[in-house]
Coordinates of C-alpha atoms in Angstrom, one line a residue:
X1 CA -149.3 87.3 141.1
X2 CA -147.4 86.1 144.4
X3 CA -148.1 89.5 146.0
X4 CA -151.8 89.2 144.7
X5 CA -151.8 86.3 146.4
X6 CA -149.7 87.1 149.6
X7 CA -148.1 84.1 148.7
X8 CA -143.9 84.0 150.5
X9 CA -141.3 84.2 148.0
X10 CA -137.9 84.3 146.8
X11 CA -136.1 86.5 144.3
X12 CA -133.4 85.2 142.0
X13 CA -132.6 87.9 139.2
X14 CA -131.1 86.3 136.5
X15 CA -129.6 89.1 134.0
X16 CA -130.3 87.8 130.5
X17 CA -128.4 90.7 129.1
X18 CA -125.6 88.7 129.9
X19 CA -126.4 86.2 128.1
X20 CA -125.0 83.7 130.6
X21 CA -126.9 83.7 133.6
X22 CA -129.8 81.6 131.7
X23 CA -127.7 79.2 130.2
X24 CA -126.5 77.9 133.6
X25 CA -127.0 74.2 133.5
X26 CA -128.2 74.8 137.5
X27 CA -130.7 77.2 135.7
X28 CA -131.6 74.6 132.8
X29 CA -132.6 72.4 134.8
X30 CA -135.6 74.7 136.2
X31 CA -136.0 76.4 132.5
X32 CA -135.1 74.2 129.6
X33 CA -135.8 77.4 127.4
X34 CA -133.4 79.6 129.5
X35 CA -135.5 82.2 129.8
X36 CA -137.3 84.4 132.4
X37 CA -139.4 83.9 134.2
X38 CA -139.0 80.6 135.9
X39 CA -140.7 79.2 139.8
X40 CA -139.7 76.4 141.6
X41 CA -142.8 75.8 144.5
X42 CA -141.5 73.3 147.2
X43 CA -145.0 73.0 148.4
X44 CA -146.1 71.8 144.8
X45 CA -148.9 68.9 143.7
X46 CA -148.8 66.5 146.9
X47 CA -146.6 68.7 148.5
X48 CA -143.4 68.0 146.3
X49 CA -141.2 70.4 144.5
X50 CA -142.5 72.0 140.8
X51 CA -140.4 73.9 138.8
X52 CA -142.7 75.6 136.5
X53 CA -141.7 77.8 132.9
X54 CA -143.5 80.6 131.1
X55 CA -145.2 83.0 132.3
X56 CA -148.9 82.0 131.2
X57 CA -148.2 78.9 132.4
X58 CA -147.1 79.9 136.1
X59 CA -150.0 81.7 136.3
X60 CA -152.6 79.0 135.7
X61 CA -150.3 77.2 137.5
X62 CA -150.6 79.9 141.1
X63 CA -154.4 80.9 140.5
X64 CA -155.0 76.8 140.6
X65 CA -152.9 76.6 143.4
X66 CA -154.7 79.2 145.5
X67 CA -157.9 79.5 144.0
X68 CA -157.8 82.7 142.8
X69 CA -158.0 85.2 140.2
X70 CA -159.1 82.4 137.3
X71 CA -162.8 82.3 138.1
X72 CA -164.6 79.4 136.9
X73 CA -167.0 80.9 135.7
X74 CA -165.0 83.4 133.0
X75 CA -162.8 80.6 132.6
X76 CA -163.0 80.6 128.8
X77 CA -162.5 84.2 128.7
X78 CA -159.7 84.6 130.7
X79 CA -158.1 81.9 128.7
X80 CA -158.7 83.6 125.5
X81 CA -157.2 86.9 127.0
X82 CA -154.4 84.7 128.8
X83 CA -153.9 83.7 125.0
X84 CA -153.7 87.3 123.4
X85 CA -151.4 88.4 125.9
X86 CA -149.4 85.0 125.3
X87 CA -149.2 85.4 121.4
X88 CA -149.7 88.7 120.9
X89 CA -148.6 91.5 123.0
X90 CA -146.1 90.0 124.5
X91 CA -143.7 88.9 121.5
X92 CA -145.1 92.3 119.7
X93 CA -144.1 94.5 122.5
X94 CA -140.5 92.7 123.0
X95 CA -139.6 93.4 119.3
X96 CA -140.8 96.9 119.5
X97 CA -138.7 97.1 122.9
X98 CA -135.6 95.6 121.2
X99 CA -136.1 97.9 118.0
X100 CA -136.8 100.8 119.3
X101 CA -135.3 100.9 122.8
X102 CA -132.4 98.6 123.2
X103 CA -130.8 98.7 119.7
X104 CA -128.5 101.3 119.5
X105 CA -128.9 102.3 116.1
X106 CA -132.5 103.0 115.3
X107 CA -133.6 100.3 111.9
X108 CA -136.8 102.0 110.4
X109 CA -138.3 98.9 109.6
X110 CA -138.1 97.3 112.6
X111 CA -139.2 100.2 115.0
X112 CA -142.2 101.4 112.2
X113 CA -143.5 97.6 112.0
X114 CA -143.4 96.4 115.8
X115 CA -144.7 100.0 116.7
X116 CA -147.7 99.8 114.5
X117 CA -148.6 96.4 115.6
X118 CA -148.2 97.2 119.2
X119 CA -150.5 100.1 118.3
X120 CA -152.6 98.2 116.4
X121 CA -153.0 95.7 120.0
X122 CA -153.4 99.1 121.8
X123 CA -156.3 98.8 120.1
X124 CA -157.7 95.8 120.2
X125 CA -157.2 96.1 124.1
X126 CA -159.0 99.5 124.1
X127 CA -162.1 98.0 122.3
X128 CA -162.3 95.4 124.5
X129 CA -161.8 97.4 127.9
X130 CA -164.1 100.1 126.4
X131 CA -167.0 97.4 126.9
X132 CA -166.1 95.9 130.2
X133 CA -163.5 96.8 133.4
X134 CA -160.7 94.1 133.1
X135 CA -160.1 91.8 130.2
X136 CA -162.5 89.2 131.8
X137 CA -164.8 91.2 133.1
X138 CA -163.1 90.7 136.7
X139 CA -159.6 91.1 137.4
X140 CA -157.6 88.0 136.3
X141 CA -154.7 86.9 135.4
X142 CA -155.3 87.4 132.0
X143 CA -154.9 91.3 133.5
X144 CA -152.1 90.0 135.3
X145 CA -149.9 89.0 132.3
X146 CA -151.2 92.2 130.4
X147 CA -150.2 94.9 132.6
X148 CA -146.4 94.6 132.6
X149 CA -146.2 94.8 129.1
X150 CA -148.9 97.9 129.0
X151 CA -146.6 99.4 132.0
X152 CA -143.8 100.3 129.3
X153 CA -146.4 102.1 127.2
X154 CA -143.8 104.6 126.9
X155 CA -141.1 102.2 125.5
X156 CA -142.9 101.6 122.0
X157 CA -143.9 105.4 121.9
X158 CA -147.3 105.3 122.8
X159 CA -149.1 107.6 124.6
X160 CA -152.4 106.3 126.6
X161 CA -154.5 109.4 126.2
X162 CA -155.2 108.1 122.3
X163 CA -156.3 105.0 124.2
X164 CA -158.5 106.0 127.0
X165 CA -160.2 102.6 128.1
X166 CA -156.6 101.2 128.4
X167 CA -155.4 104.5 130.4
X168 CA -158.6 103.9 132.7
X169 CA -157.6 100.2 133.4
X170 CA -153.9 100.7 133.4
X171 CA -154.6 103.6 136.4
X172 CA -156.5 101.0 138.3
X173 CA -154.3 97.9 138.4
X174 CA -151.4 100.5 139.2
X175 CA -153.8 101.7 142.3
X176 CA -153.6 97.9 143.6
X177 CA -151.1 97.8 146.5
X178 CA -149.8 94.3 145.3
X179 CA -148.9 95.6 141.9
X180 CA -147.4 98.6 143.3
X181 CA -145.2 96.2 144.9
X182 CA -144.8 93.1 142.7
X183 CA -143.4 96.4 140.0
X184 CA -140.9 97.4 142.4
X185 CA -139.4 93.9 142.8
X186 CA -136.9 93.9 139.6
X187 CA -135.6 97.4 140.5
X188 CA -135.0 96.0 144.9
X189 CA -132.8 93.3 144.3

């Protein structure tokens, strides 16, 4: 989203494989969850400083600030695809990540439940991007949020030729020059 919206930024990687980094009271103080990710805007409301959490949340929080990418208009729906991406794909995907990528020892259960649910949201995405381009009909952030998760396709074993709409929109938010470049930030610093 900052490169979407050209806006200047700074990176901070915090490893949370540590398991430290995130419980820095320094840290803490921006993200009372200790998680990732986390802003702090100098410029915020009436130009003082806004530390802002979750990732749904910063979002709103950017496209307010620079008027773009949550169309009035669509508002509703990019709320409600905000919200699937919130509560769905993102907590579905992680544990399908965890179980089936970073736990060394493979645990049936976990990898055959979180796979079929993030196949199961494969499809739910599908039938909605088989009737319209993006999410919201235009690009959003609801888009924004989604395509990260979508990006590690490959990660809970599922192959985008069995869902075509998906495969169609995933190719064109990867042709976006921002993206290209908001992708390649965790692996620069």
């Amino acid at each position: 989203m900052l490169e979407e919206c050209a806006l200047a930024y700074n990176v901070h990687k915090i490893n949370i494989g540590t398991n430290r980094e995130q419980f820095d009271p320094d840290y803490l103080k921006i993200n009372p969850n200790g998680k990732i990710p986390s802003i702090v805007d100098p410029d915020g409301p009436g130009g003082k400083p806004i530390s802002m959490m979750e990732s749904g949340a910063i979002l709103i929080y950017l496209a307010d600030k620079t008027g773009r990418f949550f169309p009035e208009t669509s508002k509703y729906q990019v709320l409600q695809w905000l919200m699937f991406q919130m509560g769905g794909v993102g907590p579905m995907f992680g544990q399908a990540h965890h179980f089936m990528r970073a736990k060394k020892d493979e645990v049936p259960y976990g990898s055959e439940r979180y796979g079929n649910e993030a196949k199961r949201l494969y499809g739910v995405l599908n039938k909605r991007l088989s009737e319209a381009a993006y999410l919201a009909d235009d690009y959003s952030i609801a888009d924004i949020a989604t395509y990260p998760w979508v990006a590690r396709h490959e990660w809970h074993r599922v192959d985008l030729a069995a869902f075509p709409a998906v495969k169609r929109w995933y190719d064109t938010i990867a042709g976006r020059p921002a993206v290209a470049r908001g992708m390649q930030i965790p692996f620069l610093n």
